[in-house]
CSV table of C-alpha atoms in Angstrom, one decimal:
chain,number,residue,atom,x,y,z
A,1,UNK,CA,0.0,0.0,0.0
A,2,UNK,CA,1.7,3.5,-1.3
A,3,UNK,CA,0.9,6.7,1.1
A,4,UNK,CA,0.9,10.0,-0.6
A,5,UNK,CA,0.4,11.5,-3.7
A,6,UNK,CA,-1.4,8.7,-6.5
A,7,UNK,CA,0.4,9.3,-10.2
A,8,UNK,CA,-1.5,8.7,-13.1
A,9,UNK,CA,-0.2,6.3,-15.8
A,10,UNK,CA,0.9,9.4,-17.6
A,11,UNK,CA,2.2,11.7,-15.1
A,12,UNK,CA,5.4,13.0,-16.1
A,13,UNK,CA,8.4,15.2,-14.1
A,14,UNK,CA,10.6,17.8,-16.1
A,15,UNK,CA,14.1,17.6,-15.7
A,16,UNK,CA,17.6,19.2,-17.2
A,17,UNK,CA,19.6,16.3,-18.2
A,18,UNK,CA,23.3,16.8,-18.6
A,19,UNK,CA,24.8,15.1,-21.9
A,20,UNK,CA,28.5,15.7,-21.0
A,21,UNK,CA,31.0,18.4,-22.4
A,22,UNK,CA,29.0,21.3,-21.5
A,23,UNK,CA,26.0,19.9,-23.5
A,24,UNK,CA,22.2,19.3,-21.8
A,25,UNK,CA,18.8,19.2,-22.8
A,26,UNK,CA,15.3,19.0,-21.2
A,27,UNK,CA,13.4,15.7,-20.9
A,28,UNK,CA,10.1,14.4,-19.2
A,29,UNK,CA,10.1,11.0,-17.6
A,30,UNK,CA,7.4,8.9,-16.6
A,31,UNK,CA,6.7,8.8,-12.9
A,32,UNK,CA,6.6,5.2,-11.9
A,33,UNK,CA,4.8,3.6,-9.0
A,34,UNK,CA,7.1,3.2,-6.2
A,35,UNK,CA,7.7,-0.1,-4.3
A,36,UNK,CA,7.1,-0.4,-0.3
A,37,UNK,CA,10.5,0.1,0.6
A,38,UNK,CA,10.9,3.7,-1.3
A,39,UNK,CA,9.3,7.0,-2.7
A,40,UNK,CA,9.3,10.2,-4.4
A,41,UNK,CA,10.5,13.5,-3.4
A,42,UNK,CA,8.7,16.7,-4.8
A,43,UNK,CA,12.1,18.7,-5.3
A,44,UNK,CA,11.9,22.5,-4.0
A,45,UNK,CA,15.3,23.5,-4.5
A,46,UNK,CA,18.6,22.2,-5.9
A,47,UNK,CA,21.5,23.4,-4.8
A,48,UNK,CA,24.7,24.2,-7.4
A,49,UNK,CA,28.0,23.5,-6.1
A,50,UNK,CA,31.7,23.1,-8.0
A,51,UNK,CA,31.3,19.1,-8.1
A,52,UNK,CA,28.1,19.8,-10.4
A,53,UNK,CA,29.8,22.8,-12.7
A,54,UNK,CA,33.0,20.0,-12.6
A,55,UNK,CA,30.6,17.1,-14.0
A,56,UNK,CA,28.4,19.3,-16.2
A,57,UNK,CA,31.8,21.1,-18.0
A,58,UNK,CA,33.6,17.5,-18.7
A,59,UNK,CA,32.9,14.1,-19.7
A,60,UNK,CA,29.9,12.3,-18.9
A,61,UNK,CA,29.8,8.0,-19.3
A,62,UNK,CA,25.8,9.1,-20.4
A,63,UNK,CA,23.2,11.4,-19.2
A,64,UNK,CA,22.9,12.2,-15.9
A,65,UNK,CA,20.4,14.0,-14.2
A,66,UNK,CA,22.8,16.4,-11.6
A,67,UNK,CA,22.0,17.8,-8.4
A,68,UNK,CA,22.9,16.5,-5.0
A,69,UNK,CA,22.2,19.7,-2.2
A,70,UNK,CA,18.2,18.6,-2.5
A,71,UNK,CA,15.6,20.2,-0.5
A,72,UNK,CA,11.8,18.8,-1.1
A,73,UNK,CA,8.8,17.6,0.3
A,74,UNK,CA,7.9,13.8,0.9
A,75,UNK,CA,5.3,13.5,-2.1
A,76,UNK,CA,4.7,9.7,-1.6
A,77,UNK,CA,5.8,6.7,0.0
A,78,UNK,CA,5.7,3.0,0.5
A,79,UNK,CA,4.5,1.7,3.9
A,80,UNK,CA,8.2,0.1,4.6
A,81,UNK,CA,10.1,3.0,3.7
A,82,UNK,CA,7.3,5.3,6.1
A,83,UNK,CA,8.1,3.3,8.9
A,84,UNK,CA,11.9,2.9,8.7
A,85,UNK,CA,12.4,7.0,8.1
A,86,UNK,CA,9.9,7.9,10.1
A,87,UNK,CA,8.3,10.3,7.5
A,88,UNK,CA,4.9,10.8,5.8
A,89,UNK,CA,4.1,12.6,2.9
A,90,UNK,CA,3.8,16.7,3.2
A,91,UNK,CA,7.5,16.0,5.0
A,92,UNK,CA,10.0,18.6,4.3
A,93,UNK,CA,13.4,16.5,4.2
A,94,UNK,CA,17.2,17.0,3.1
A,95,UNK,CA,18.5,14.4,0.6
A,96,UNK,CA,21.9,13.2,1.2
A,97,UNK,CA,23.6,12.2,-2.0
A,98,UNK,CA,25.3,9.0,-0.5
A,99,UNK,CA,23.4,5.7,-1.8
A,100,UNK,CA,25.4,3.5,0.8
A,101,UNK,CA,24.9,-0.3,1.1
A,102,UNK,CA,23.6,-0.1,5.2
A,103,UNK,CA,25.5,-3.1,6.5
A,104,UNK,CA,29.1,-2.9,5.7
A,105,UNK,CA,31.7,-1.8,8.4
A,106,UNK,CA,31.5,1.9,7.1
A,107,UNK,CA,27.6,2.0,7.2
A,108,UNK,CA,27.1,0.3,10.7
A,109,UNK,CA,29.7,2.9,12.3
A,110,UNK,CA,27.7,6.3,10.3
A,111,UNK,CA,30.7,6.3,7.8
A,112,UNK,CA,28.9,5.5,5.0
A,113,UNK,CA,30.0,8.7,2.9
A,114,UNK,CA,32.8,5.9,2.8
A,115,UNK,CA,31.0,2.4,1.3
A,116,UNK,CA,32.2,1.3,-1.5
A,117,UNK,CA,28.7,1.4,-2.7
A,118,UNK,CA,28.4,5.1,-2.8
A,119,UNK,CA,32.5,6.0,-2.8
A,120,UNK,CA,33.0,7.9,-6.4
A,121,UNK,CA,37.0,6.6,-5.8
A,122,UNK,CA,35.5,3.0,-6.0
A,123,UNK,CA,33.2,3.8,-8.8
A,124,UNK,CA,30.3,4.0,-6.5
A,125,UNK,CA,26.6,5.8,-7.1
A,126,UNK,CA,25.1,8.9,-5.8
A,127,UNK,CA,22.4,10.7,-5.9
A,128,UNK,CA,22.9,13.3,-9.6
A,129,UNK,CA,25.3,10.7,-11.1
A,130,UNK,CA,23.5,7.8,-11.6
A,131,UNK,CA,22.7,7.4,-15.6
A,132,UNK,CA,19.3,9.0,-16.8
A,133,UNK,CA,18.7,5.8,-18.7
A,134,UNK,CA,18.7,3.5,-15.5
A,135,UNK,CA,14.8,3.9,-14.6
A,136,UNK,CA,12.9,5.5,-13.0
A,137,UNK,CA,15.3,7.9,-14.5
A,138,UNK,CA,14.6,10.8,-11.8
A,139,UNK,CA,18.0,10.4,-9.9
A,140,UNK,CA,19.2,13.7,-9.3
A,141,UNK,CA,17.9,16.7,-7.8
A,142,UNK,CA,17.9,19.0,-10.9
A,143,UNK,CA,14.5,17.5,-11.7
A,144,UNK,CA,10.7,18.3,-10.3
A,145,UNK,CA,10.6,14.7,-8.8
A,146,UNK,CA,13.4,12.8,-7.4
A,147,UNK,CA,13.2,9.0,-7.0
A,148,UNK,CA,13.5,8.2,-3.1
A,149,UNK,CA,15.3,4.0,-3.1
A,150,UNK,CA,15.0,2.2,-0.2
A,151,UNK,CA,19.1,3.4,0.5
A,152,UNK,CA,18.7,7.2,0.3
A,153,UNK,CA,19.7,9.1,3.4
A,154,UNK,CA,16.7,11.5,4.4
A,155,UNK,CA,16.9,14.3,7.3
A,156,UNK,CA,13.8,16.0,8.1
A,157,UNK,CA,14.0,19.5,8.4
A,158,UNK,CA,12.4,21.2,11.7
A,159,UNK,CA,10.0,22.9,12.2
A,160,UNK,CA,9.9,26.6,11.5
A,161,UNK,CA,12.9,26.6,9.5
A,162,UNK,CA,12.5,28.4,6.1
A,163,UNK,CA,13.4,26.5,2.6
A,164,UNK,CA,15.7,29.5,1.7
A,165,UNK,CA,17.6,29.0,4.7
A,166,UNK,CA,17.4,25.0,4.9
A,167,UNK,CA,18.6,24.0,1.5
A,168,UNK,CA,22.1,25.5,3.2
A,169,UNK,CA,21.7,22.3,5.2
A,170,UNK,CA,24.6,20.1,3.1
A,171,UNK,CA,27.5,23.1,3.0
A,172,UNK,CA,27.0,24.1,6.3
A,173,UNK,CA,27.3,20.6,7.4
A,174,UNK,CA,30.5,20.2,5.5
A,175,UNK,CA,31.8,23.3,6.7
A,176,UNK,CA,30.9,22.1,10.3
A,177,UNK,CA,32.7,18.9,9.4
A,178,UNK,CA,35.7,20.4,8.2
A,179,UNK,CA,36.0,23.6,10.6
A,180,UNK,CA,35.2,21.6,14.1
A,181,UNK,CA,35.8,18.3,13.5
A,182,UNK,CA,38.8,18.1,11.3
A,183,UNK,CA,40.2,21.2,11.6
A,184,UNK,CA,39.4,21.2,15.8
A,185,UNK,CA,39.1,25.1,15.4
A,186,UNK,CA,38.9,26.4,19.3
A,187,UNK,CA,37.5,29.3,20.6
A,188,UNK,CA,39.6,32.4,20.3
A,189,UNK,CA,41.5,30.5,17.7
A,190,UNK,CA,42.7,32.2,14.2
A,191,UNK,CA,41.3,30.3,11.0
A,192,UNK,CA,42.2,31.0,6.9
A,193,UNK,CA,39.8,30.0,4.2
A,194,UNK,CA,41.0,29.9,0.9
A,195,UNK,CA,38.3,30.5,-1.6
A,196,UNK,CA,35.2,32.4,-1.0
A,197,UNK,CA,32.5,30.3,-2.7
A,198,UNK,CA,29.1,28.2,-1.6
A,199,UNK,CA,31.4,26.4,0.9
A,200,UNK,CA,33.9,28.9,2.0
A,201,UNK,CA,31.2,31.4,3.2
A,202,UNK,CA,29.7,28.7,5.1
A,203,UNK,CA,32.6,27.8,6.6
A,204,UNK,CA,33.9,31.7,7.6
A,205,UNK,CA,29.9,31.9,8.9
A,206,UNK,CA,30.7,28.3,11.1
A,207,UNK,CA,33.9,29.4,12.5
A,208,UNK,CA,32.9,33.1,13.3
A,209,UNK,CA,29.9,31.5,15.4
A,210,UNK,CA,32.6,29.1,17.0
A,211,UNK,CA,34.0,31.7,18.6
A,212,UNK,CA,37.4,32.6,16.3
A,213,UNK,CA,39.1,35.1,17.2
A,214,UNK,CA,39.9,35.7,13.2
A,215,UNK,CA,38.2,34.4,10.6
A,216,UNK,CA,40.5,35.7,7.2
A,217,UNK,CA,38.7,34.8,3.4
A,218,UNK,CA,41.5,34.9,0.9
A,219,UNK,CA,40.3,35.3,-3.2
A,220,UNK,CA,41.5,37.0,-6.1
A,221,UNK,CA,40.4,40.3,-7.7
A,222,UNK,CA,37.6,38.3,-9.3
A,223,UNK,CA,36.2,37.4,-5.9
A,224,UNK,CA,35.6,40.7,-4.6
A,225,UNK,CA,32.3,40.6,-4.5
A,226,UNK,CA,32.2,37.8,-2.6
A,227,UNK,CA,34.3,39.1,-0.3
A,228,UNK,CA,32.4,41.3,0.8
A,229,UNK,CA,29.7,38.5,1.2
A,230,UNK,CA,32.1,36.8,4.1
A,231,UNK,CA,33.0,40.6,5.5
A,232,UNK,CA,29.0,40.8,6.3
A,233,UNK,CA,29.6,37.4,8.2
A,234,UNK,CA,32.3,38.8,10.4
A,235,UNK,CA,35.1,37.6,8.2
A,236,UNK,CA,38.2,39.7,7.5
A,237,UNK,CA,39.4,39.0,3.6
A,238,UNK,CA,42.7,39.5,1.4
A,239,UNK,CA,43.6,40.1,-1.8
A,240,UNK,CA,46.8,39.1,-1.8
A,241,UNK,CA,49.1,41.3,-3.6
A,242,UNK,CA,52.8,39.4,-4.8
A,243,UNK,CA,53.8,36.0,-3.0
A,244,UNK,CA,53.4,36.6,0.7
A,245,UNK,CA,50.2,35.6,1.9
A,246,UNK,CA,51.6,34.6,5.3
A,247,UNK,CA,52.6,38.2,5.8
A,248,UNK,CA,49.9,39.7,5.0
A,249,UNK,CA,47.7,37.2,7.5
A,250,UNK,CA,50.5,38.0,10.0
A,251,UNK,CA,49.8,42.0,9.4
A,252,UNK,CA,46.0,41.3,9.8
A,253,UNK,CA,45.8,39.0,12.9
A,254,UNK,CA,48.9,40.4,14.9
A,255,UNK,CA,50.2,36.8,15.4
A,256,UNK,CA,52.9,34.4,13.3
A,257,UNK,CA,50.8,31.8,11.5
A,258,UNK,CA,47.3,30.4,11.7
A,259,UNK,CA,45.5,27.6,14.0
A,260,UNK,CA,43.3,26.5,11.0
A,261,UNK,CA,43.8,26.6,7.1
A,262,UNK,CA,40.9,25.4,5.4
A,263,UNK,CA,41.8,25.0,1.2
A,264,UNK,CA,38.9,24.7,-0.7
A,265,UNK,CA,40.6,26.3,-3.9
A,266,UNK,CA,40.5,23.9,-7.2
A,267,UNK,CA,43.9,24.9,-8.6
A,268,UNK,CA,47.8,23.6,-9.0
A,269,UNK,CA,49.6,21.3,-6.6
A,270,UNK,CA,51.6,24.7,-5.7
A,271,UNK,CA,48.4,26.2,-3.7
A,272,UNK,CA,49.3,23.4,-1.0
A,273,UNK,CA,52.9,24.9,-0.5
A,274,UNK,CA,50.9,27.9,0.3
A,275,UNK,CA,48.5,26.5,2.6
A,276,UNK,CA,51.7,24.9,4.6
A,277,UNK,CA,53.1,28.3,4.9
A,278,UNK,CA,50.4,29.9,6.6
A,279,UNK,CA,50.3,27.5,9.4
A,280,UNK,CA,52.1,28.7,12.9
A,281,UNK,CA,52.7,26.2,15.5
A,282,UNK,CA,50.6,23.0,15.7
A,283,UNK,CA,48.9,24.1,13.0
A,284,UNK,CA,46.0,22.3,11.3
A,285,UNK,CA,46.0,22.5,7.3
A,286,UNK,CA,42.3,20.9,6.4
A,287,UNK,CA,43.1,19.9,2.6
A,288,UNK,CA,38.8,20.1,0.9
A,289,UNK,CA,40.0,19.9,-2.8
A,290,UNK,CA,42.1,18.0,-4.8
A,291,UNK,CA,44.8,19.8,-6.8
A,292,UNK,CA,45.3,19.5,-10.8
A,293,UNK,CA,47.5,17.5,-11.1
A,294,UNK,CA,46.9,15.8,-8.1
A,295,UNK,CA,50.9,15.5,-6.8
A,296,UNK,CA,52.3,18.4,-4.6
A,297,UNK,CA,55.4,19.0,-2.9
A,298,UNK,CA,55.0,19.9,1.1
A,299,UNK,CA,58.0,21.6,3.0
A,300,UNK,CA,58.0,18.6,5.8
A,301,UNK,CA,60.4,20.5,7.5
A,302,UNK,CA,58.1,23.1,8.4
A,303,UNK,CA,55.8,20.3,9.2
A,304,UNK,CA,57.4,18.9,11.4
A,305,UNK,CA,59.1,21.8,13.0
A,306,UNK,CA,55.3,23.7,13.4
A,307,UNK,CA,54.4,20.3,14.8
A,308,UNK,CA,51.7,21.0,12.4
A,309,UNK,CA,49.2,18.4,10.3
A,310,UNK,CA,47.6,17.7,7.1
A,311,UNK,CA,44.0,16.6,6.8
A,312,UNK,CA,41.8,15.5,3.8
A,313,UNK,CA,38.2,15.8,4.2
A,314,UNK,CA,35.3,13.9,1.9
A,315,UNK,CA,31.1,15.7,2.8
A,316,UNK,CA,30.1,15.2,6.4
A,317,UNK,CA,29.1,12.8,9.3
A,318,UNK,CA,25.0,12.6,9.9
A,319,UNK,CA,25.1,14.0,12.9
A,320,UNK,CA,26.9,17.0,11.1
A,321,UNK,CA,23.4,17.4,8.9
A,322,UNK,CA,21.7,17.4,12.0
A,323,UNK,CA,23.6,19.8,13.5
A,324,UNK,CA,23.1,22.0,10.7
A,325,UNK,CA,19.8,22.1,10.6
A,326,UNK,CA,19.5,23.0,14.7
A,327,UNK,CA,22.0,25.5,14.2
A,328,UNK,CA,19.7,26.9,11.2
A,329,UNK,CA,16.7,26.9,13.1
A,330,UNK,CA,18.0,29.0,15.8
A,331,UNK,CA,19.5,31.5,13.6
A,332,UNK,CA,22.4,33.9,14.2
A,333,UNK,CA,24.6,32.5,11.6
A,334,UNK,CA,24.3,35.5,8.9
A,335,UNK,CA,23.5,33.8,5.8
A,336,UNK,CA,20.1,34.8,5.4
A,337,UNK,CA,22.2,37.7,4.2
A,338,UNK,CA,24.0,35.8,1.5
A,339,UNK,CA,21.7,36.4,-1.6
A,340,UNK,CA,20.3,33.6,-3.6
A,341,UNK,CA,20.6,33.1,-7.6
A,342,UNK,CA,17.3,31.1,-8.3
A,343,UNK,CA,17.4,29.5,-11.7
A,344,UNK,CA,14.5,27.7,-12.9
A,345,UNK,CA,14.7,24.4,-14.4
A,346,UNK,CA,14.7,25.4,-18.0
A,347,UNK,CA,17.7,27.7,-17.3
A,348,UNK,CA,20.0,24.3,-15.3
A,349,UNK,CA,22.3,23.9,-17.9
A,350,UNK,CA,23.1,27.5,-18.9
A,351,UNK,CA,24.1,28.9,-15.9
A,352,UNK,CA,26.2,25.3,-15.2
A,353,UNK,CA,28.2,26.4,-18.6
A,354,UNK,CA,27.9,30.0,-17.0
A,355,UNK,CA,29.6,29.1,-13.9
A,356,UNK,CA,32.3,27.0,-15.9
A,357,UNK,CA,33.1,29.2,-17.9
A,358,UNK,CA,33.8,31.4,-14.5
A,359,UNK,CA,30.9,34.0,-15.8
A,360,UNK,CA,28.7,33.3,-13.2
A,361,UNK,CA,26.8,35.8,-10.8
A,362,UNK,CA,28.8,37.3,-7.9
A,363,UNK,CA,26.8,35.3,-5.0
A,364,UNK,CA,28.0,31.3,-4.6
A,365,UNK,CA,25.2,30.6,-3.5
A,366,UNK,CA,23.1,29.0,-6.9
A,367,UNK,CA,19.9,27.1,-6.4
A,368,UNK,CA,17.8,25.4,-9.5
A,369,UNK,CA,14.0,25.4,-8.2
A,370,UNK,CA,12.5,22.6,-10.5
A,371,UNK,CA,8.9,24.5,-10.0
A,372,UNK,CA,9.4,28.2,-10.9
A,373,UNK,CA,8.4,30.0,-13.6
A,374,UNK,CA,11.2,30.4,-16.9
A,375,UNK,CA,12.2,34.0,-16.8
């Protein structure tokens, strides 16, 4: 017995389909009836971040519905998948991306951002990259409907939070996961973030409510209006001017090196270097994206004379999501100040090739919503 909304035999759900190599089209697709053990999400908003614009720019092994930051509401379920979410239809709910297998090692300890199931470094799936063709088809969040199988990792959002300010749910948690947990940022502490995008203004907004002492952005000339987004969050930034970052960090915070270096900047092996020479004594470098090509040089001198530490990070924990969303809900964090780009459906796959082509609008923060109007 299916709860929820009842499909007819030809309901169909818009979606932007990416094709690969910049390329993507609209399609309809059938929606299916769902088994017990799963369901269908009414998507509300989509979020963009540089692993879709990555995906959307290159290569594709065949079309691929993208999108995995998904904010919705429940619109049906199966009795077994009701009763093991504990949801109903009208829910609103975050959708993880992670299709994990639920009884391996990873899974059974909450590491399943790790299962080879759902591990893209083992070939795994996720939700926005598995194939159009595979039915039902609806796998990704740039779509009106998403497919809900009996593996998807729900969180229901709580009460009284807004949609604007939930689909932030998935960066913030990343940000919480790299700023706290990896990085171990401590009160009174001084924290750099390199890169002022969708996740390095979530994580200047997570360590400024930590308690940081100082929380410096760096970004280019380009970024400038960004960085003025993380200056209304409490941040200090940088522009930096020739090769000496660390000095001017040094000039801003009053103190040799930082506690925290966060390096969320898609660029050369040399950026590391750079990361490394920011760090004063046991420093914490927290290492978010991987370098083209992916080989760098470290100093391990100054490693190992700072005492200091490299970390790589890979999304969140679940109890990061739900940490989030409490720390949403009871506001403070600024970002209801960050603007929002909303980009209807139709208009996916343009501002994708917009944003790859680095033409995109001065906010990070981009958000398809499958149900508004085409401008």
């Amino acid at each position: 017995m299916a709860t929820g909304t009842a499909f007819s035999a030809d309901t169909e759900a818009l979606a932007s389909v990416a094709l690969g190599h910049g390329r993507s089209e609209m399609r309809a697709f059938p929606l299916r009836d769902h088994p017990p053990d799963a369901g269908w999400l009414r998507v509300e908003a989509s979020g963009v971040c540089g692993t879709d614009v990555g995906l959307f720019a290159g290569a594709l092994d065949g079309p691929r519905i993208l999108g995995h930051h998904v904010l919705g509401q429940i619109a049906a379920l199966g009795d077994v998948a009701a009763a093991r979410w504990g949801l109903r239809p009208s829910d609103w709910v975050v959708l993880e991306e992670y299709l994990p297998c639920g009884e391996c090692r990873m899974c059974r300890t909450d590491r399943y951002r790790l299962c080879a199931d759902t591990d893209l470094w083992k070939g795994g799936r996720r939700i926005g990259l598995v194939d159009a063709a595979e039915e039902p088809g609806l796998w990704g969040g740039n779509a009106q409907y998403l497919y809900l199988p009996p593996n998807a990792v729900l969180h229901p959002v709580p009460e009284g939070l807004a949609p604007s300010l939930a689909v932030w749910a998935l960066p913030l948690a990343n940000a919480l996961d790299w700023v706290l947990g990896a990085g171990r940022l401590a009160k009174g502490e001084t924290i750099v973030i390199l890169g002022p995008g969708y996740h390095g203004i979530a994580a200047a907004a997570v360590a400024r409510d930590a308690g940081a002492q100082h929380v410096v952005v760096c970004g280019l000339p380009r970024d400038r209006a960004r960085l003025r987004l993380a200056e209304s969050l409490g941040a200090t930034t940088l522009e930096p001017a020739g090769n000496d970052l660390a000095g001017a960090v040094a000039d801003l915070t009053g103190r040799p090196g930082a506690d925290v270096v966060l390096d969320l900047v898609a660029a050369g092996p040399e950026t590391l270097g750079d990361g490394v020479g920011l760090l004063g004594q046991g420093g914490r470098l927290v290492l978010a994206s991987p370098k083209s090509p992916a080989l760098a040089g470290v100093d391990t001198a100054a490693l190992i004379r700072l005492t200091a530490g490299v970390v790589g990070v890979r999304g969140r924990s679940p109890q990061r999501v739900r940490e989030s969303l409490a720390l949403l809900r009871r506001g403070g964090l600024g970002l209801e100040r960050v603007p929002t780009e909303e980009v209807p459906l139709a208009e996916a796959g343009s501002m994708l090739g917009r944003l790859a082509a680095g033409e995109g609008p001065d906010t990070p923060h981009v958000v398809v919503r499958p149900w508004m109007a085409d401008r």
